[in-house]
Structures are given as structure tokens and as C-alpha cells.
mmCIF file of C-alpha atoms in Angstrom:
data_model
loop_
_atom_site.group_PDB
_atom_site.id
_atom_site.type_symbol
_atom_site.label_atom_id
_atom_site.label_comp_id
_atom_site.label_asym_id
_atom_site.label_seq_id
_atom_site.Cartn_x
_atom_site.Cartn_y
_atom_site.Cartn_z
ATOM 1 C CA MET E 1 0.000 0.000 0.000
ATOM 2 C CA ARG E 2 2.836 2.398 0.914
ATOM 3 C CA THR E 3 4.545 1.696 -2.385
ATOM 4 C CA ALA E 4 1.345 2.458 -4.308
ATOM 5 C CA VAL E 5 0.879 5.742 -2.426
ATOM 6 C CA ALA E 6 4.541 6.716 -2.978
ATOM 7 C CA VAL E 7 4.392 5.891 -6.710
ATOM 8 C CA GLY E 8 1.023 7.663 -7.080
ATOM 9 C CA GLY E 9 2.333 10.715 -5.192
ATOM 10 C CA ALA E 10 5.451 10.871 -7.368
ATOM 11 C CA ALA E 11 3.309 10.676 -10.508
ATOM 12 C CA VAL E 12 1.044 13.510 -9.281
ATOM 13 C CA LEU E 13 4.056 15.680 -8.372
ATOM 14 C CA SER E 14 5.694 14.967 -11.717
ATOM 15 C CA ALA E 15 2.521 15.826 -13.631
ATOM 16 C CA ALA E 16 2.127 19.042 -11.616
ATOM 17 C CA ALA E 17 5.730 20.050 -12.315
ATOM 18 C CA ILE E 18 5.377 19.396 -16.052
ATOM 19 C CA GLY E 19 2.018 21.175 -16.225
ATOM 20 C CA GLY E 20 3.382 24.126 -14.245
ATOM 21 C CA GLY E 21 6.407 24.320 -16.522
ATOM 22 C CA LEU E 22 4.209 24.348 -19.612
ATOM 23 C CA TRP E 23 1.952 27.007 -18.089
ATOM 24 C CA LEU E 24 4.943 29.206 -17.209
ATOM 25 C CA ALA E 25 6.428 28.748 -20.695
ATOM 26 C CA GLY E 26 3.410 30.621 -22.062
ATOM 27 C CA ASP E 27 5.136 33.848 -20.941
ATOM 28 C CA ASP E 28 8.627 32.747 -21.980
ATOM 29 C CA PRO E 29 10.314 35.466 -24.071
ATOM 30 C CA ASP E 30 12.546 32.816 -25.650
ATOM 31 C CA VAL E 31 9.639 31.170 -27.477
ATOM 32 C CA PRO E 32 7.885 32.672 -30.520
ATOM 33 C CA ASP E 33 4.466 34.193 -29.980
ATOM 34 C CA SER E 34 1.578 33.817 -32.424
ATOM 35 C CA GLY E 35 2.133 37.451 -33.498
ATOM 36 C CA ASP E 36 5.802 36.916 -34.409
ATOM 37 C CA VAL E 37 6.213 36.695 -38.205
ATOM 38 C CA HIS E 38 9.595 34.954 -37.925
ATOM 39 C CA THR E 39 9.325 31.993 -35.559
ATOM 40 C CA ALA E 40 13.006 31.141 -36.100
ATOM 41 C CA ALA E 41 16.072 32.852 -37.498
ATOM 42 C CA PRO E 42 16.502 31.993 -41.197
ATOM 43 C CA GLY E 43 19.468 29.800 -42.084
ATOM 44 C CA CYS E 44 22.441 30.671 -44.283
ATOM 45 C CA GLY E 45 20.553 29.315 -47.289
ATOM 46 C CA VAL E 46 18.504 32.516 -47.277
ATOM 47 C CA LEU E 47 21.154 33.717 -49.745
ATOM 48 C CA SER E 48 21.438 31.259 -52.611
ATOM 49 C CA ASP E 49 24.827 30.114 -53.904
ATOM 50 C CA GLN E 50 24.182 32.159 -57.041
ATOM 51 C CA GLN E 51 23.482 35.325 -55.016
ATOM 52 C CA VAL E 52 26.634 34.826 -52.965
ATOM 53 C CA ALA E 53 28.670 34.235 -56.164
ATOM 54 C CA GLU E 54 27.326 37.493 -57.621
ATOM 55 C CA LEU E 55 28.330 39.342 -54.445
ATOM 56 C CA LEU E 56 31.684 37.616 -53.866
ATOM 57 C CA PRO E 57 32.985 35.558 -56.785
ATOM 58 C CA ASP E 58 34.720 32.342 -55.660
ATOM 59 C CA ALA E 59 33.473 32.745 -52.086
ATOM 60 C CA VAL E 60 32.772 29.767 -49.866
ATOM 61 C CA LEU E 61 30.688 29.479 -46.736
ATOM 62 C CA GLU E 62 33.336 29.485 -44.041
ATOM 63 C CA SER E 63 31.142 29.374 -40.957
ATOM 64 C CA ALA E 64 27.468 28.902 -40.163
ATOM 65 C CA GLU E 65 26.292 29.089 -36.589
ATOM 66 C CA SER E 66 22.833 29.217 -35.104
ATOM 67 C CA GLY E 67 21.403 28.991 -31.668
ATOM 68 C CA PRO E 68 19.351 30.568 -28.952
ATOM 69 C CA LEU E 69 19.545 34.243 -28.158
ATOM 70 C CA SER E 70 18.118 35.889 -25.070
ATOM 71 C CA GLY E 71 14.564 36.568 -26.216
ATOM 72 C CA GLY E 72 14.977 34.917 -29.597
ATOM 73 C CA GLU E 73 17.173 32.969 -31.966
ATOM 74 C CA ASN E 74 20.247 33.925 -34.026
ATOM 75 C CA THR E 75 22.031 32.711 -37.159
ATOM 76 C CA ALA E 76 25.480 33.968 -38.211
ATOM 77 C CA CYS E 77 26.952 33.165 -41.636
ATOM 78 C CA THR E 78 30.370 34.097 -43.028
ATOM 79 C CA TRP E 79 31.450 33.749 -46.648
ATOM 80 C CA THR E 80 34.991 34.491 -47.757
ATOM 81 C CA SER E 81 36.970 34.481 -50.958
ATOM 82 C CA ALA E 82 40.340 34.319 -49.174
ATOM 83 C CA GLY E 83 42.727 32.078 -51.059
ATOM 84 C CA ALA E 84 40.608 32.138 -54.214
ATOM 85 C CA ALA E 85 40.938 35.780 -55.206
ATOM 86 C CA GLU E 86 43.661 38.399 -55.457
ATOM 87 C CA ASP E 87 41.643 40.777 -53.287
ATOM 88 C CA PRO E 88 40.044 38.664 -50.540
ATOM 89 C CA GLU E 89 36.555 39.664 -49.506
ATOM 90 C CA THR E 90 34.394 38.642 -46.548
ATOM 91 C CA LEU E 91 30.643 38.876 -46.085
ATOM 92 C CA ARG E 92 29.053 38.188 -42.718
ATOM 93 C CA VAL E 93 25.302 38.120 -42.140
ATOM 94 C CA ASP E 94 23.655 37.990 -38.710
ATOM 95 C CA LEU E 95 19.938 37.209 -38.573
ATOM 96 C CA SER E 96 18.245 37.592 -35.187
ATOM 97 C CA ALA E 97 14.599 36.646 -34.718
ATOM 98 C CA ARG E 98 13.303 38.526 -31.660
ATOM 99 C CA PHE E 99 10.272 37.016 -29.936
ATOM 100 C CA THR E 100 7.403 38.728 -28.131
ATOM 101 C CA ASP E 101 7.957 39.013 -24.382
ATOM 102 C CA THR E 102 4.762 38.947 -22.334
ATOM 103 C CA SER E 103 6.485 38.137 -19.039
ATOM 104 C CA GLY E 104 6.543 41.761 -17.834
ATOM 105 C CA GLU E 105 3.744 44.168 -16.958
ATOM 106 C CA THR E 106 3.867 45.684 -20.430
ATOM 107 C CA PRO E 107 4.289 43.194 -23.276
ATOM 108 C CA VAL E 108 7.090 43.905 -25.779
ATOM 109 C CA THR E 109 6.347 42.603 -29.254
ATOM 110 C CA GLY E 110 9.039 40.922 -31.327
ATOM 111 C CA ASP E 111 8.817 43.831 -33.778
ATOM 112 C CA GLU E 112 9.445 46.332 -30.954
ATOM 113 C CA ALA E 113 12.368 44.241 -29.688
ATOM 114 C CA ALA E 114 13.900 44.140 -33.196
ATOM 115 C CA GLN E 115 13.430 47.919 -33.562
ATOM 116 C CA ALA E 116 15.094 48.510 -30.172
ATOM 117 C CA GLY E 117 17.972 46.214 -31.178
ATOM 118 C CA PHE E 118 18.358 48.132 -34.446
ATOM 119 C CA GLU E 119 18.457 51.483 -32.642
ATOM 120 C CA ALA E 120 21.015 50.182 -30.126
ATOM 121 C CA MET E 121 23.236 48.698 -32.850
ATOM 122 C CA VAL E 122 23.467 51.687 -35.183
ATOM 123 C CA PRO E 123 26.124 54.234 -34.189
ATOM 124 C CA VAL E 124 25.547 57.984 -34.366
ATOM 125 C CA ARG E 125 27.718 58.127 -37.475
ATOM 126 C CA GLY E 126 25.358 55.761 -39.320
ATOM 127 C CA GLU E 127 24.057 56.924 -42.699
ATOM 128 C CA ASP E 128 20.388 56.258 -43.437
ATOM 129 C CA VAL E 129 19.650 54.350 -46.639
ATOM 130 C CA ALA E 130 16.351 53.063 -48.002
ATOM 131 C CA LEU E 131 16.207 49.504 -49.241
ATOM 132 C CA THR E 132 13.581 48.289 -51.713
ATOM 133 C CA GLY E 133 10.108 49.138 -50.519
ATOM 134 C CA ASP E 134 11.429 52.094 -48.501
ATOM 135 C CA LEU E 135 12.656 49.774 -45.765
ATOM 136 C CA PRO E 136 14.871 51.929 -43.538
ATOM 137 C CA ALA E 137 18.438 50.779 -43.008
ATOM 138 C CA SER E 138 21.634 52.337 -41.769
ATOM 139 C CA VAL E 139 25.206 51.859 -42.978
ATOM 140 C CA TRP E 140 28.463 52.915 -41.315
ATOM 141 C CA ARG E 141 32.237 52.468 -41.524
ATOM 142 C CA GLY E 142 33.595 49.371 -39.899
ATOM 143 C CA GLN E 143 36.637 49.321 -37.614
ATOM 144 C CA ALA E 144 39.131 48.321 -40.322
ATOM 145 C CA PRO E 145 39.770 50.085 -43.638
ATOM 146 C CA GLY E 146 37.595 48.833 -46.497
ATOM 147 C CA THR E 147 34.785 47.622 -44.236
ATOM 148 C CA ALA E 148 31.140 48.584 -44.015
ATOM 149 C CA GLU E 149 28.424 47.571 -41.570
ATOM 150 C CA LEU E 150 24.716 47.759 -42.350
ATOM 151 C CA ALA E 151 21.618 46.993 -40.289
ATOM 152 C CA PHE E 152 17.879 46.862 -40.872
ATOM 153 C CA HIS E 153 14.888 45.174 -39.337
ATOM 154 C CA THR E 154 11.772 43.734 -40.865
ATOM 155 C CA ASP E 155 8.947 42.579 -38.608
ATOM 156 C CA ASN E 156 10.633 40.792 -35.692
ATOM 157 C CA LEU E 157 13.862 40.036 -37.588
ATOM 158 C CA LEU E 158 16.995 42.125 -37.033
ATOM 159 C CA VAL E 159 19.570 41.829 -39.842
ATOM 160 C CA ARG E 160 23.211 42.935 -39.781
ATOM 161 C CA VAL E 161 25.477 42.776 -42.828
ATOM 162 C CA SER E 162 29.252 43.196 -42.571
ATOM 163 C CA TYR E 163 31.417 43.462 -45.665
ATOM 164 C CA ALA E 164 35.212 43.664 -45.759
ATOM 165 C CA GLY E 165 37.377 44.060 -48.854
ATOM 166 C CA VAL E 166 41.095 44.330 -48.158
ATOM 167 C CA ASP E 167 41.994 46.704 -51.015
ATOM 168 C CA GLN E 168 38.742 48.610 -51.269
ATOM 169 C CA GLY E 169 37.720 51.893 -49.687
ATOM 170 C CA PHE E 170 34.567 52.588 -47.715
ATOM 171 C CA ASP E 171 32.464 53.651 -50.718
ATOM 172 C CA ALA E 172 32.977 50.314 -52.482
ATOM 173 C CA ALA E 173 32.427 48.420 -49.222
ATOM 174 C CA ARG E 174 29.255 50.436 -48.587
ATOM 175 C CA ASP E 175 27.912 49.565 -52.053
ATOM 176 C CA ARG E 176 28.608 45.845 -51.490
ATOM 177 C CA ALA E 177 26.909 45.894 -48.084
ATOM 178 C CA VAL E 178 23.837 47.630 -49.532
ATOM 179 C CA ASP E 179 23.742 45.146 -52.435
ATOM 180 C CA ALA E 180 23.875 42.222 -49.998
ATOM 181 C CA ALA E 181 21.120 43.784 -47.878
ATOM 182 C CA GLU E 182 18.929 44.232 -50.970
ATOM 183 C CA ARG E 183 19.328 40.552 -51.835
ATOM 184 C CA LEU E 184 18.496 39.575 -48.261
ATOM 185 C CA ARG E 185 15.479 41.859 -48.296
ATOM 186 C CA GLU E 186 14.187 40.131 -51.448
ATOM 187 C CA ALA E 187 14.764 36.688 -49.937
ATOM 188 C CA LEU E 188 13.005 37.508 -46.676
#
């Protein structure tokens, strides 16, 4: 009889813990909400091999990482033409899906979280550019010569593009970053 009571009690406690965990997960900011357009960060395949070849001839996908992000999910992709071209080029794309957070008093939508991330990422020296469809973006000089950084957000997805060309100035790097962002915009 004691064994039956102990086993029954353990089953009830286990069911309560699982049910409570599922109930609490309803307010988990790390899970997509029904209002979030992007329920996961897109993978590196968002840019086709042909699009990458048009941007960086002879480039190969050097790294592809994805995983959880506080309040969302992130994918980071890096293509490089080092070793295949006289003037090595690198393109890095970060895609961060931000999820709605209803755990606080005032809910923060995924779109609002992506907008806040965009505003925090862009430095004062950022130059506003409009992508296709008048989507606002900002581009700025990177740390090293010949680099450009660009950011935009669409719905609850925050996108950052980094381009580096060893022998190119900022204007050429800026044009490449904008071109990459346009291709991403079309794909998204």
C-alpha cells in the first residue's frame, strides 16, 4: 500500500511540475508568440549560392552558426573568398529573430524588440539608406579600412550585414553591403 501511495504521489508531483512548466512557458520570451512573423532565425541558405557568387565571386561558406539568443534565436553566416581571389573579400550576415515578451507588466512585441535592437546597434555616425520598398536601413564604416556595416529590421527580424574588402575603400564596401542587404530583403 505504501509503495502504491509513494508511486502515485510521485506521478502527481511529476505531472504538476510538467504542467506548471508548460503554463509558465506561455510567458517565456525565448519562445515565438503567435504574433511573431519569424518563428526562427533563417538559415544561411537565405542567400542562394548564385546570389553569394554574384556578391563575392569564388566565395565559400566558411562558418554557419545558429542557436538561442536571449529573447529569440540567431544565425550567423560568413562567406569568404580568401585564397581564391587576389583581393580577398568577406561577407558576414547575422539574422536575429526577436520574440514577443509577455512576461513583464507591459508586453514587448518581437517587432518592438527588433526595432530597439536596431536602434542600439546603429552608431551615431550611421548613414540612413532606403532599401527596396522604402525599408529603412543604416550603414556605417567598420573598424578596419575597407569595411562597411549595415543593419535593418523587418517585422521581428533584425539583420546585420558586414562586408570587408582588403583593397577597397569605404564607398565600395558600402555599395557591397547595400547590395547584400537588398538581396536579403528580397529573400526575406
